Amino acid sequence: MHIRRVLPLTLIPFLWGYIPTAFVQSAWIDAFYFRFINAWETAFLLFWGWVGFCCGRLPEKPLKSILMGNATWLFSLGLYVWQFQLLDSVQRSPGLLSLIPQLFPFGVYPPCLG
């Protein structure tokens, strides 16, 4: 695989976390998501393992491959620290900047929607 194909794969956790967040008030959450939450988490872990495998096979140096595979995670962690540790509730952005770091881990640790 080439780096141009692997990097977009590292953005999938944001989408994976956004799906249940977008439908939080819908019947889809009760009817589907909570019944199959273990399958949802397992599918994400399998996918993330495959992305790690792809990053490991990049023809780059090992350190660069590791950084490429974890670039979006590091970006998400940086946003989290900035929004929730360095800023108080008055200074925090109410929109996308505070939502993005919360979406990344939802594939493994789903949000409390109830």
PDB file of N, CA and C in Angstrom:
ATOM      1  N   MET A   1       0.843  -1.184   0.000  1.00  0.00           N
ATOM      2  CA  MET A   1       0.000   0.000   0.000  1.00  0.00           C
ATOM      3  C   MET A   1       0.882   1.239   0.000  1.00  0.00           C
ATOM      4  N   HIS A   2       0.317   2.282  -0.498  1.00  0.00           N
ATOM      5  CA  HIS A   2       1.014   3.556  -0.547  1.00  0.00           C
ATOM      6  C   HIS A   2       0.450   4.462   0.538  1.00  0.00           C
ATOM      7  N   ILE A   3       1.245   5.409   0.956  1.00  0.00           N
ATOM      8  CA  ILE A   3       0.865   6.308   2.047  1.00  0.00           C
ATOM      9  C   ILE A   3      -0.408   7.098   1.730  1.00  0.00           C
ATOM     10  N   ARG A   4      -0.637   7.402   0.452  1.00  0.00           N
ATOM     11  CA  ARG A   4      -1.847   8.145   0.066  1.00  0.00           C
ATOM     12  C   ARG A   4      -3.108   7.312   0.265  1.00  0.00           C
ATOM     13  N   ARG A   5      -2.977   6.010   0.313  1.00  0.00           N
ATOM     14  CA  ARG A   5      -4.135   5.144   0.557  1.00  0.00           C
ATOM     15  C   ARG A   5      -4.335   4.864   2.032  1.00  0.00           C
ATOM     16  N   VAL A   6      -3.257   4.885   2.801  1.00  0.00           N
ATOM     17  CA  VAL A   6      -3.343   4.556   4.225  1.00  0.00           C
ATOM     18  C   VAL A   6      -3.823   5.748   5.049  1.00  0.00           C
ATOM     19  N   LEU A   7      -3.346   6.935   4.753  1.00  0.00           N
ATOM     20  CA  LEU A   7      -3.719   8.106   5.551  1.00  0.00           C
ATOM     21  C   LEU A   7      -5.223   8.341   5.625  1.00  0.00           C
ATOM     22  N   PRO A   8      -5.991   8.241   4.539  1.00  0.00           N
ATOM     23  CA  PRO A   8      -7.449   8.407   4.679  1.00  0.00           C
ATOM     24  C   PRO A   8      -8.087   7.338   5.565  1.00  0.00           C
ATOM     25  N   LEU A   9      -7.493   6.162   5.625  1.00  0.00           N
ATOM     26  CA  LEU A   9      -8.030   5.118   6.491  1.00  0.00           C
ATOM     27  C   LEU A   9      -7.936   5.505   7.963  1.00  0.00           C
ATOM     28  N   THR A  10      -6.948   6.320   8.306  1.00  0.00           N
ATOM     29  CA  THR A  10      -6.796   6.738   9.700  1.00  0.00           C
ATOM     30  C   THR A  10      -7.859   7.750  10.116  1.00  0.00           C
ATOM     31  N   LEU A  11      -8.625   8.270   9.152  1.00  0.00           N
ATOM     32  CA  LEU A  11      -9.711   9.205   9.466  1.00  0.00           C
ATOM     33  C   LEU A  11     -11.035   8.491   9.751  1.00  0.00           C
ATOM     34  N   ILE A  12     -11.114   7.207   9.448  1.00  0.00           N
ATOM     35  CA  ILE A  12     -12.347   6.443   9.627  1.00  0.00           C
ATOM     36  C   ILE A  12     -12.859   6.463  11.074  1.00  0.00           C
ATOM     37  N   PRO A  13     -12.003   6.419  12.108  1.00  0.00           N
ATOM     38  CA  PRO A  13     -12.555   6.459  13.476  1.00  0.00           C
ATOM     39  C   PRO A  13     -13.420   7.679  13.765  1.00  0.00           C
ATOM     40  N   PHE A  14     -13.133   8.806  13.135  1.00  0.00           N
ATOM     41  CA  PHE A  14     -13.984   9.986  13.326  1.00  0.00           C
ATOM     42  C   PHE A  14     -15.386   9.722  12.772  1.00  0.00           C
ATOM     43  N   LEU A  15     -15.462   9.133  11.594  1.00  0.00           N
ATOM     44  CA  LEU A  15     -16.747   8.776  11.004  1.00  0.00           C
ATOM     45  C   LEU A  15     -17.428   7.696  11.828  1.00  0.00           C
ATOM     46  N   TRP A  16     -16.665   6.715  12.270  1.00  0.00           N
ATOM     47  CA  TRP A  16     -17.197   5.603  13.062  1.00  0.00           C
ATOM     48  C   TRP A  16     -17.820   6.118  14.361  1.00  0.00           C
ATOM     49  N   GLY A  17     -17.224   7.109  14.958  1.00  0.00           N
ATOM     50  CA  GLY A  17     -17.772   7.706  16.171  1.00  0.00           C
ATOM     51  C   GLY A  17     -18.903   8.676  15.904  1.00  0.00           C
ATOM     52  N   TYR A  18     -18.923   9.264  14.707  1.00  0.00           N
ATOM     53  CA  TYR A  18     -19.963  10.231  14.370  1.00  0.00           C
ATOM     54  C   TYR A  18     -21.309   9.563  14.110  1.00  0.00           C
ATOM     55  N   ILE A  19     -21.294   8.357  13.581  1.00  0.00           N
ATOM     56  CA  ILE A  19     -22.552   7.683  13.216  1.00  0.00           C
ATOM     57  C   ILE A  19     -23.504   7.563  14.408  1.00  0.00           C
ATOM     58  N   PRO A  20     -23.101   6.959  15.539  1.00  0.00           N
ATOM     59  CA  PRO A  20     -24.061   6.910  16.652  1.00  0.00           C
ATOM     60  C   PRO A  20     -24.352   8.279  17.253  1.00  0.00           C
ATOM     61  N   THR A  21     -23.414   9.207  17.178  1.00  0.00           N
ATOM     62  CA  THR A  21     -23.633  10.548  17.708  1.00  0.00           C
ATOM     63  C   THR A  21     -24.680  11.294  16.893  1.00  0.00           C
ATOM     64  N   ALA A  22     -24.672  11.108  15.585  1.00  0.00           N
ATOM     65  CA  ALA A  22     -25.617  11.798  14.705  1.00  0.00           C
ATOM     66  C   ALA A  22     -27.045  11.303  14.897  1.00  0.00           C
ATOM     67  N   PHE A  23     -27.183  10.047  15.299  1.00  0.00           N
ATOM     68  CA  PHE A  23     -28.516   9.462  15.426  1.00  0.00           C
ATOM     69  C   PHE A  23     -28.936   9.301  16.887  1.00  0.00           C
ATOM     70  N   VAL A  24     -28.393  10.123  17.773  1.00  0.00           N
ATOM     71  CA  VAL A  24     -28.613   9.952  19.200  1.00  0.00           C
ATOM     72  C   VAL A  24     -30.090  10.043  19.584  1.00  0.00           C
ATOM     73  N   GLN A  25     -30.875  10.815  18.900  1.00  0.00           N
ATOM     74  CA  GLN A  25     -32.284  10.963  19.224  1.00  0.00           C
ATOM     75  C   GLN A  25     -33.207  10.114  18.352  1.00  0.00           C
ATOM     76  N   SER A  26     -32.646   9.197  17.590  1.00  0.00           N
ATOM     77  CA  SER A  26     -33.482   8.429  16.671  1.00  0.00           C
ATOM     78  C   SER A  26     -33.781   7.041  17.222  1.00  0.00           C
ATOM     79  N   ALA A  27     -34.752   6.411  16.633  1.00  0.00           N
ATOM     80  CA  ALA A  27     -35.107   5.043  17.009  1.00  0.00           C
ATOM     81  C   ALA A  27     -34.025   4.063  16.579  1.00  0.00           C
ATOM     82  N   TRP A  28     -33.171   4.461  15.637  1.00  0.00           N
ATOM     83  CA  TRP A  28     -32.093   3.587  15.159  1.00  0.00           C
ATOM     84  C   TRP A  28     -31.176   3.191  16.300  1.00  0.00           C
ATOM     85  N   ILE A  29     -30.897   4.115  17.204  1.00  0.00           N
ATOM     86  CA  ILE A  29     -30.000   3.839  18.332  1.00  0.00           C
ATOM     87  C   ILE A  29     -30.570   2.722  19.200  1.00  0.00           C
ATOM     88  N   ASP A  30     -31.847   2.831  19.575  1.00  0.00           N
ATOM     89  CA  ASP A  30     -32.451   1.806  20.429  1.00  0.00           C
ATOM     90  C   ASP A  30     -32.652   0.487  19.698  1.00  0.00           C
ATOM     91  N   ALA A  31     -33.051   0.559  18.449  1.00  0.00           N
ATOM     92  CA  ALA A  31     -33.390  -0.651  17.712  1.00  0.00           C
ATOM     93  C   ALA A  31     -32.174  -1.405  17.193  1.00  0.00           C
ATOM     94  N   PHE A  32     -31.112  -0.705  16.880  1.00  0.00           N
ATOM     95  CA  PHE A  32     -29.982  -1.363  16.229  1.00  0.00           C
ATOM     96  C   PHE A  32     -28.679  -1.249  17.014  1.00  0.00           C
ATOM     97  N   TYR A  33     -28.286  -0.047  17.322  1.00  0.00           N
ATOM     98  CA  TYR A  33     -26.955   0.200  17.880  1.00  0.00           C
ATOM     99  C   TYR A  33     -26.731  -0.530  19.202  1.00  0.00           C
ATOM    100  N   PHE A  34     -27.647  -0.374  20.164  1.00  0.00           N
ATOM    101  CA  PHE A  34     -27.434  -0.984  21.466  1.00  0.00           C
ATOM    102  C   PHE A  34     -27.565  -2.495  21.434  1.00  0.00           C
ATOM    103  N   ARG A  35     -28.293  -3.034  20.488  1.00  0.00           N
ATOM    104  CA  ARG A  35     -28.402  -4.494  20.368  1.00  0.00           C
ATOM    105  C   ARG A  35     -27.131  -5.108  19.802  1.00  0.00           C
ATOM    106  N   PHE A  36     -26.443  -4.370  18.956  1.00  0.00           N
ATOM    107  CA  PHE A  36     -25.258  -4.904  18.287  1.00  0.00           C
ATOM    108  C   PHE A  36     -23.993  -4.125  18.649  1.00  0.00           C
ATOM    109  N   ILE A  37     -23.965  -3.552  19.845  1.00  0.00           N
ATOM    110  CA  ILE A  37     -22.830  -2.715  20.227  1.00  0.00           C
ATOM    111  C   ILE A  37     -21.530  -3.519  20.293  1.00  0.00           C
ATOM    112  N   ASN A  38     -21.610  -4.764  20.737  1.00  0.00           N
ATOM    113  CA  ASN A  38     -20.392  -5.588  20.792  1.00  0.00           C
ATOM    114  C   ASN A  38     -19.862  -5.871  19.391  1.00  0.00           C
ATOM    115  N   ALA A  39     -20.744  -6.117  18.449  1.00  0.00           N
ATOM    116  CA  ALA A  39     -20.317  -6.329  17.060  1.00  0.00           C
ATOM    117  C   ALA A  39     -19.731  -5.039  16.486  1.00  0.00           C
ATOM    118  N   TRP A  40     -20.326  -3.901  16.830  1.00  0.00           N
ATOM    119  CA  TRP A  40     -19.844  -2.587  16.376  1.00  0.00           C
ATOM    120  C   TRP A  40     -18.410  -2.363  16.861  1.00  0.00           C
ATOM    121  N   GLU A  41     -18.164  -2.636  18.147  1.00  0.00           N
ATOM    122  CA  GLU A  41     -16.831  -2.458  18.722  1.00  0.00           C
ATOM    123  C   GLU A  41     -15.834  -3.449  18.135  1.00  0.00           C
ATOM    124  N   THR A  42     -16.253  -4.697  17.969  1.00  0.00           N
ATOM    125  CA  THR A  42     -15.367  -5.724  17.412  1.00  0.00           C
ATOM    126  C   THR A  42     -15.002  -5.394  15.973  1.00  0.00           C
ATOM    127  N   ALA A  43     -15.969  -4.941  15.201  1.00  0.00           N
ATOM    128  CA  ALA A  43     -15.686  -4.571  13.809  1.00  0.00           C
ATOM    129  C   ALA A  43     -14.669  -3.438  13.749  1.00  0.00           C
ATOM    130  N   PHE A  44     -14.812  -2.483  14.645  1.00  0.00           N
ATOM    131  CA  PHE A  44     -13.853  -1.378  14.664  1.00  0.00           C
ATOM    132  C   PHE A  44     -12.458  -1.864  15.029  1.00  0.00           C
ATOM    133  N   LEU A  45     -12.363  -2.713  16.030  1.00  0.00           N
ATOM    134  CA  LEU A  45     -11.043  -3.213  16.439  1.00  0.00           C
ATOM    135  C   LEU A  45     -10.376  -4.019  15.339  1.00  0.00           C
ATOM    136  N   LEU A  46     -11.148  -4.830  14.631  1.00  0.00           N
ATOM    137  CA  LEU A  46     -10.598  -5.579  13.502  1.00  0.00           C
ATOM    138  C   LEU A  46     -10.141  -4.635  12.397  1.00  0.00           C
ATOM    139  N   PHE A  47     -10.962  -3.653  12.102  1.00  0.00           N
ATOM    140  CA  PHE A  47     -10.586  -2.669  11.086  1.00  0.00           C
ATOM    141  C   PHE A  47      -9.318  -1.930  11.498  1.00  0.00           C
ATOM    142  N   TRP A  48      -9.247  -1.510  12.760  1.00  0.00           N
ATOM    143  CA  TRP A  48      -8.093  -0.730  13.216  1.00  0.00           C
ATOM    144  C   TRP A  48      -6.832  -1.581  13.199  1.00  0.00           C
ATOM    145  N   GLY A  49      -6.961  -2.862  13.500  1.00  0.00           N
ATOM    146  CA  GLY A  49      -5.814  -3.768  13.382  1.00  0.00           C
ATOM    147  C   GLY A  49      -5.338  -3.882  11.949  1.00  0.00           C
ATOM    148  N   TRP A  50      -6.285  -3.920  11.014  1.00  0.00           N
ATOM    149  CA  TRP A  50      -5.939  -3.993   9.591  1.00  0.00           C
ATOM    150  C   TRP A  50      -5.232  -2.707   9.145  1.00  0.00           C
ATOM    151  N   VAL A  51      -5.695  -1.556   9.630  1.00  0.00           N
ATOM    152  CA  VAL A  51      -5.034  -0.289   9.292  1.00  0.00           C
ATOM    153  C   VAL A  51      -3.611  -0.284   9.845  1.00  0.00           C
ATOM    154  N   GLY A  52      -3.430  -0.784  11.060  1.00  0.00           N
ATOM    155  CA  GLY A  52      -2.087  -0.880  11.622  1.00  0.00           C
ATOM    156  C   GLY A  52      -1.193  -1.799  10.803  1.00  0.00           C
ATOM    157  N   PHE A  53      -1.763  -2.899  10.318  1.00  0.00           N
ATOM    158  CA  PHE A  53      -1.026  -3.817   9.448  1.00  0.00           C
ATOM    159  C   PHE A  53      -0.598  -3.104   8.164  1.00  0.00           C
ATOM    160  N   CYS A  54      -1.514  -2.338   7.591  1.00  0.00           N
ATOM    161  CA  CYS A  54      -1.199  -1.584   6.366  1.00  0.00           C
ATOM    162  C   CYS A  54      -0.112  -0.548   6.619  1.00  0.00           C
ATOM    163  N   CYS A  55      -0.170   0.121   7.756  1.00  0.00           N
ATOM    164  CA  CYS A  55       0.864   1.111   8.085  1.00  0.00           C
ATOM    165  C   CYS A  55       2.211   0.427   8.279  1.00  0.00           C
ATOM    166  N   GLY A  56       2.203  -0.749   8.847  1.00  0.00           N
ATOM    167  CA  GLY A  56       3.440  -1.484   9.048  1.00  0.00           C
ATOM    168  C   GLY A  56       4.078  -1.954   7.753  1.00  0.00           C
ATOM    169  N   ARG A  57       3.287  -2.090   6.715  1.00  0.00           N
ATOM    170  CA  ARG A  57       3.806  -2.542   5.425  1.00  0.00           C
ATOM    171  C   ARG A  57       4.222  -1.404   4.503  1.00  0.00           C
ATOM    172  N   LEU A  58       4.104  -0.176   4.966  1.00  0.00           N
ATOM    173  CA  LEU A  58       4.519   0.964   4.149  1.00  0.00           C
ATOM    174  C   LEU A  58       6.019   0.883   3.890  1.00  0.00           C
ATOM    175  N   PRO A  59       6.442   1.333   2.714  1.00  0.00           N
ATOM    176  CA  PRO A  59       7.872   1.262   2.401  1.00  0.00           C
ATOM    177  C   PRO A  59       8.688   2.383   3.053  1.00  0.00           C
ATOM    178  N   GLU A  60       8.184   2.951   4.092  1.00  0.00           N
ATOM    179  CA  GLU A  60       8.862   4.031   4.802  1.00  0.00           C
ATOM    180  C   GLU A  60       9.681   3.443   5.955  1.00  0.00           C
ATOM    181  N   LYS A  61      10.464   4.286   6.606  1.00  0.00           N
ATOM    182  CA  LYS A  61      11.177   3.866   7.809  1.00  0.00           C
ATOM    183  C   LYS A  61      10.142   3.559   8.897  1.00  0.00           C
ATOM    184  N   PRO A  62      10.454   2.638   9.820  1.00  0.00           N
ATOM    185  CA  PRO A  62       9.473   2.249  10.838  1.00  0.00           C
ATOM    186  C   PRO A  62       8.913   3.412  11.655  1.00  0.00           C
ATOM    187  N   LEU A  63       9.747   4.344  12.070  1.00  0.00           N
ATOM    188  CA  LEU A  63       9.257   5.469  12.864  1.00  0.00           C
ATOM    189  C   LEU A  63       8.267   6.312  12.070  1.00  0.00           C
ATOM    190  N   LYS A  64       8.560   6.555  10.804  1.00  0.00           N
ATOM    191  CA  LYS A  64       7.657   7.339   9.955  1.00  0.00           C
ATOM    192  C   LYS A  64       6.340   6.595   9.741  1.00  0.00           C
ATOM    193  N   SER A  65       6.389   5.284   9.577  1.00  0.00           N
ATOM    194  CA  SER A  65       5.165   4.496   9.416  1.00  0.00           C
ATOM    195  C   SER A  65       4.302   4.561  10.666  1.00  0.00           C
ATOM    196  N   ILE A  66       4.931   4.478  11.827  1.00  0.00           N
ATOM    197  CA  ILE A  66       4.184   4.560  13.084  1.00  0.00           C
ATOM    198  C   ILE A  66       3.546   5.936  13.231  1.00  0.00           C
ATOM    199  N   LEU A  67       4.281   6.980  12.907  1.00  0.00           N
ATOM    200  CA  LEU A  67       3.731   8.339  12.994  1.00  0.00           C
ATOM    201  C   LEU A  67       2.584   8.551  12.013  1.00  0.00           C
ATOM    202  N   MET A  68       2.703   7.994  10.817  1.00  0.00           N
ATOM    203  CA  MET A  68       1.621   8.121   9.827  1.00  0.00           C
ATOM    204  C   MET A  68       0.360   7.400  10.306  1.00  0.00           C
ATOM    205  N   GLY A  69       0.533   6.226  10.874  1.00  0.00           N
ATOM    206  CA  GLY A  69      -0.616   5.466  11.359  1.00  0.00           C
ATOM    207  C   GLY A  69      -1.297   6.106  12.551  1.00  0.00           C
ATOM    208  N   ASN A  70      -0.563   6.874  13.316  1.00  0.00           N
ATOM    209  CA  ASN A  70      -1.109   7.494  14.518  1.00  0.00           C
ATOM    210  C   ASN A  70      -1.298   8.994  14.392  1.00  0.00           C
ATOM    211  N   ALA A  71      -1.175   9.535  13.206  1.00  0.00           N
ATOM    212  CA  ALA A  71      -1.265  10.982  13.007  1.00  0.00           C
ATOM    213  C   ALA A  71      -2.615  11.544  13.433  1.00  0.00           C
ATOM    214  N   THR A  72      -3.708  10.903  13.026  1.00  0.00           N
ATOM    215  CA  THR A  72      -5.016  11.448  13.371  1.00  0.00           C
ATOM    216  C   THR A  72      -5.322  11.251  14.849  1.00  0.00           C
ATOM    217  N   TRP A  73      -4.821  10.156  15.433  1.00  0.00           N
ATOM    218  CA  TRP A  73      -5.000   9.940  16.858  1.00  0.00           C
ATOM    219  C   TRP A  73      -4.268  11.026  17.643  1.00  0.00           C
ATOM    220  N   LEU A  74      -3.045  11.336  17.232  1.00  0.00           N
ATOM    221  CA  LEU A  74      -2.277  12.388  17.905  1.00  0.00           C
ATOM    222  C   LEU A  74      -2.946  13.756  17.740  1.00  0.00           C
ATOM    223  N   PHE A  75      -3.505  14.004  16.568  1.00  0.00           N
ATOM    224  CA  PHE A  75      -4.236  15.245  16.319  1.00  0.00           C
ATOM    225  C   PHE A  75      -5.447  15.329  17.245  1.00  0.00           C
ATOM    226  N   SER A  76      -6.181  14.231  17.366  1.00  0.00           N
ATOM    227  CA  SER A  76      -7.352  14.183  18.225  1.00  0.00           C
ATOM    228  C   SER A  76      -6.971  14.387  19.686  1.00  0.00           C
ATOM    229  N   LEU A  77      -5.893  13.760  20.121  1.00  0.00           N
ATOM    230  CA  LEU A  77      -5.426  13.927  21.494  1.00  0.00           C
ATOM    231  C   LEU A  77      -5.023  15.370  21.751  1.00  0.00           C
ATOM    232  N   GLY A  78      -4.332  15.993  20.795  1.00  0.00           N
ATOM    233  CA  GLY A  78      -3.952  17.394  20.942  1.00  0.00           C
ATOM    234  C   GLY A  78      -5.160  18.307  21.067  1.00  0.00           C
ATOM    235  N   LEU A  79      -6.186  18.067  20.253  1.00  0.00           N
ATOM    236  CA  LEU A  79      -7.417  18.863  20.355  1.00  0.00           C
ATOM    237  C   LEU A  79      -8.095  18.655  21.705  1.00  0.00           C
ATOM    238  N   TYR A  80      -8.097  17.412  22.177  1.00  0.00           N
ATOM    239  CA  TYR A  80      -8.715  17.131  23.475  1.00  0.00           C
ATOM    240  C   TYR A  80      -8.006  17.888  24.601  1.00  0.00           C
ATOM    241  N   VAL A  81      -6.688  17.789  24.633  1.00  0.00           N
ATOM    242  CA  VAL A  81      -5.925  18.476  25.678  1.00  0.00           C
ATOM    243  C   VAL A  81      -6.174  19.978  25.612  1.00  0.00           C
ATOM    244  N   TRP A  82      -6.165  20.528  24.405  1.00  0.00           N
ATOM    245  CA  TRP A  82      -6.376  21.961  24.249  1.00  0.00           C
ATOM    246  C   TRP A  82      -7.778  22.373  24.701  1.00  0.00           C
ATOM    247  N   GLN A  83      -8.811  21.662  24.234  1.00  0.00           N
ATOM    248  CA  GLN A  83     -10.191  22.052  24.512  1.00  0.00           C
ATOM    249  C   GLN A  83     -10.642  21.732  25.935  1.00  0.00           C
ATOM    250  N   PHE A  84     -10.208  20.598  26.490  1.00  0.00           N
ATOM    251  CA  PHE A  84     -10.766  20.156  27.761  1.00  0.00           C
ATOM    252  C   PHE A  84      -9.804  20.228  28.939  1.00  0.00           C
ATOM    253  N   GLN A  85      -8.531  20.464  28.689  1.00  0.00           N
ATOM    254  CA  GLN A  85      -7.586  20.569  29.790  1.00  0.00           C
ATOM    255  C   GLN A  85      -7.027  21.991  29.933  1.00  0.00           C
ATOM    256  N   LEU A  86      -6.767  22.641  28.821  1.00  0.00           N
ATOM    257  CA  LEU A  86      -6.154  23.966  28.869  1.00  0.00           C
ATOM    258  C   LEU A  86      -7.171  25.108  28.894  1.00  0.00           C
ATOM    259  N   LEU A  87      -8.354  24.883  28.346  1.00  0.00           N
ATOM    260  CA  LEU A  87      -9.387  25.924  28.328  1.00  0.00           C
ATOM    261  C   LEU A  87     -10.454  25.614  29.369  1.00  0.00           C
ATOM    262  N   ASP A  88     -11.062  26.656  29.920  1.00  0.00           N
ATOM    263  CA  ASP A  88     -12.187  26.407  30.820  1.00  0.00           C
ATOM    264  C   ASP A  88     -13.474  26.356  29.997  1.00  0.00           C
ATOM    265  N   SER A  89     -14.588  26.118  30.637  1.00  0.00           N
ATOM    266  CA  SER A  89     -15.847  25.926  29.913  1.00  0.00           C
ATOM    267  C   SER A  89     -16.307  27.172  29.168  1.00  0.00           C
ATOM    268  N   VAL A  90     -15.899  28.345  29.605  1.00  0.00           N
ATOM    269  CA  VAL A  90     -16.283  29.584  28.927  1.00  0.00           C
ATOM    270  C   VAL A  90     -15.484  29.757  27.636  1.00  0.00           C
ATOM    271  N   GLN A  91     -14.203  29.413  27.657  1.00  0.00           N
ATOM    272  CA  GLN A  91     -13.333  29.591  26.500  1.00  0.00           C
ATOM    273  C   GLN A  91     -13.462  28.468  25.473  1.00  0.00           C
ATOM    274  N   ARG A  92     -13.968  27.317  25.870  1.00  0.00           N
ATOM    275  CA  ARG A  92     -14.049  26.149  24.996  1.00  0.00           C
ATOM    276  C   ARG A  92     -14.948  26.411  23.790  1.00  0.00           C
ATOM    277  N   SER A  93     -14.551  25.910  22.642  1.00  0.00           N
ATOM    278  CA  SER A  93     -15.339  26.038  21.418  1.00  0.00           C
ATOM    279  C   SER A  93     -16.582  25.155  21.530  1.00  0.00           C
ATOM    280  N   PRO A  94     -17.763  25.710  21.257  1.00  0.00           N
ATOM    281  CA  PRO A  94     -18.978  24.910  21.395  1.00  0.00           C
ATOM    282  C   PRO A  94     -19.246  23.996  20.199  1.00  0.00           C
ATOM    283  N   GLY A  95     -18.485  24.108  19.156  1.00  0.00           N
ATOM    284  CA  GLY A  95     -18.793  23.369  17.934  1.00  0.00           C
ATOM    285  C   GLY A  95     -17.875  22.203  17.656  1.00  0.00           C
ATOM    286  N   LEU A  96     -17.419  22.172  16.430  1.00  0.00           N
ATOM    287  CA  LEU A  96     -16.669  21.047  15.896  1.00  0.00           C
ATOM    288  C   LEU A  96     -15.341  20.805  16.605  1.00  0.00           C
ATOM    289  N   LEU A  97     -14.660  21.848  17.036  1.00  0.00           N
ATOM    290  CA  LEU A  97     -13.363  21.669  17.692  1.00  0.00           C
ATOM    291  C   LEU A  97     -13.463  20.886  18.991  1.00  0.00           C
ATOM    292  N   SER A  98     -14.571  20.979  19.681  1.00  0.00           N
ATOM    293  CA  SER A  98     -14.726  20.195  20.900  1.00  0.00           C
ATOM    294  C   SER A  98     -15.395  18.847  20.629  1.00  0.00           C
ATOM    295  N   LEU A  99     -16.015  18.680  19.466  1.00  0.00           N
ATOM    296  CA  LEU A  99     -16.645  17.408  19.130  1.00  0.00           C
ATOM    297  C   LEU A  99     -15.650  16.401  18.547  1.00  0.00           C
ATOM    298  N   ILE A 100     -14.725  16.863  17.719  1.00  0.00           N
ATOM    299  CA  ILE A 100     -13.790  15.964  17.024  1.00  0.00           C
ATOM    300  C   ILE A 100     -13.012  15.051  17.976  1.00  0.00           C
ATOM    301  N   PRO A 101     -12.391  15.559  19.041  1.00  0.00           N
ATOM    302  CA  PRO A 101     -11.639  14.638  19.891  1.00  0.00           C
ATOM    303  C   PRO A 101     -12.509  13.640  20.640  1.00  0.00           C
ATOM    304  N   GLN A 102     -13.782  13.903  20.765  1.00  0.00           N
ATOM    305  CA  GLN A 102     -14.679  12.959  21.416  1.00  0.00           C
ATOM    306  C   GLN A 102     -15.121  11.856  20.467  1.00  0.00           C
ATOM    307  N   LEU A 103     -15.097  12.108  19.165  1.00  0.00           N
ATOM    308  CA  LEU A 103     -15.539  11.112  18.191  1.00  0.00           C
ATOM    309  C   LEU A 103     -14.538   9.987  18.006  1.00  0.00           C
ATOM    310  N   PHE A 104     -13.261  10.286  18.100  1.00  0.00           N
ATOM    311  CA  PHE A 104     -12.232   9.298  17.776  1.00  0.00           C
ATOM    312  C   PHE A 104     -12.341   8.017  18.602  1.00  0.00           C
ATOM    313  N   PRO A 105     -12.499   8.066  19.917  1.00  0.00           N
ATOM    314  CA  PRO A 105     -12.519   6.814  20.684  1.00  0.00           C
ATOM    315  C   PRO A 105     -13.866   6.085  20.713  1.00  0.00           C
ATOM    316  N   PHE A 106     -14.912   6.626  20.091  1.00  0.00           N
ATOM    317  CA  PHE A 106     -16.236   6.007  20.194  1.00  0.00           C
ATOM    318  C   PHE A 106     -16.324   4.630  19.523  1.00  0.00           C
ATOM    319  N   GLY A 107     -15.409   4.292  18.635  1.00  0.00           N
ATOM    320  CA  GLY A 107     -15.442   2.974  18.026  1.00  0.00           C
ATOM    321  C   GLY A 107     -15.206   1.879  19.042  1.00  0.00           C
ATOM    322  N   VAL A 108     -14.383   2.165  20.033  1.00  0.00           N
ATOM    323  CA  VAL A 108     -14.058   1.182  21.053  1.00  0.00           C
ATOM    324  C   VAL A 108     -14.826   1.447  22.335  1.00  0.00           C
ATOM    325  N   TYR A 109     -14.972   2.693  22.673  1.00  0.00           N
ATOM    326  CA  TYR A 109     -15.647   3.076  23.902  1.00  0.00           C
ATOM    327  C   TYR A 109     -16.840   3.936  23.514  1.00  0.00           C
ATOM    328  N   PRO A 110     -18.011   3.322  23.309  1.00  0.00           N
ATOM    329  CA  PRO A 110     -19.157   4.070  22.797  1.00  0.00           C
ATOM    330  C   PRO A 110     -19.652   5.133  23.791  1.00  0.00           C
ATOM    331  N   PRO A 111     -20.268   6.165  23.239  1.00  0.00           N
ATOM    332  CA  PRO A 111     -20.766   7.239  24.103  1.00  0.00           C
ATOM    333  C   PRO A 111     -21.936   6.764  24.945  1.00  0.00           C
ATOM    334  N   CYS A 112     -22.124   7.393  26.076  1.00  0.00           N
ATOM    335  CA  CYS A 112     -23.272   7.106  26.908  1.00  0.00           C
ATOM    336  C   CYS A 112     -24.447   7.896  26.334  1.00  0.00           C
ATOM    337  N   LEU A 113     -25.310   7.194  25.645  1.00  0.00           N
ATOM    338  CA  LEU A 113     -26.389   7.873  24.934  1.00  0.00           C
ATOM    339  C   LEU A 113     -27.719   7.796  25.670  1.00  0.00           C
ATOM    340  N   GLY A 114     -27.762   7.112  26.751  1.00  0.00           N
ATOM    341  CA  GLY A 114     -29.034   6.899  27.438  1.00  0.00           C
ATOM    342  C   GLY A 114     -29.277   7.863  28.453  1.00  0.00           C
TER     343      GLY A 114
END
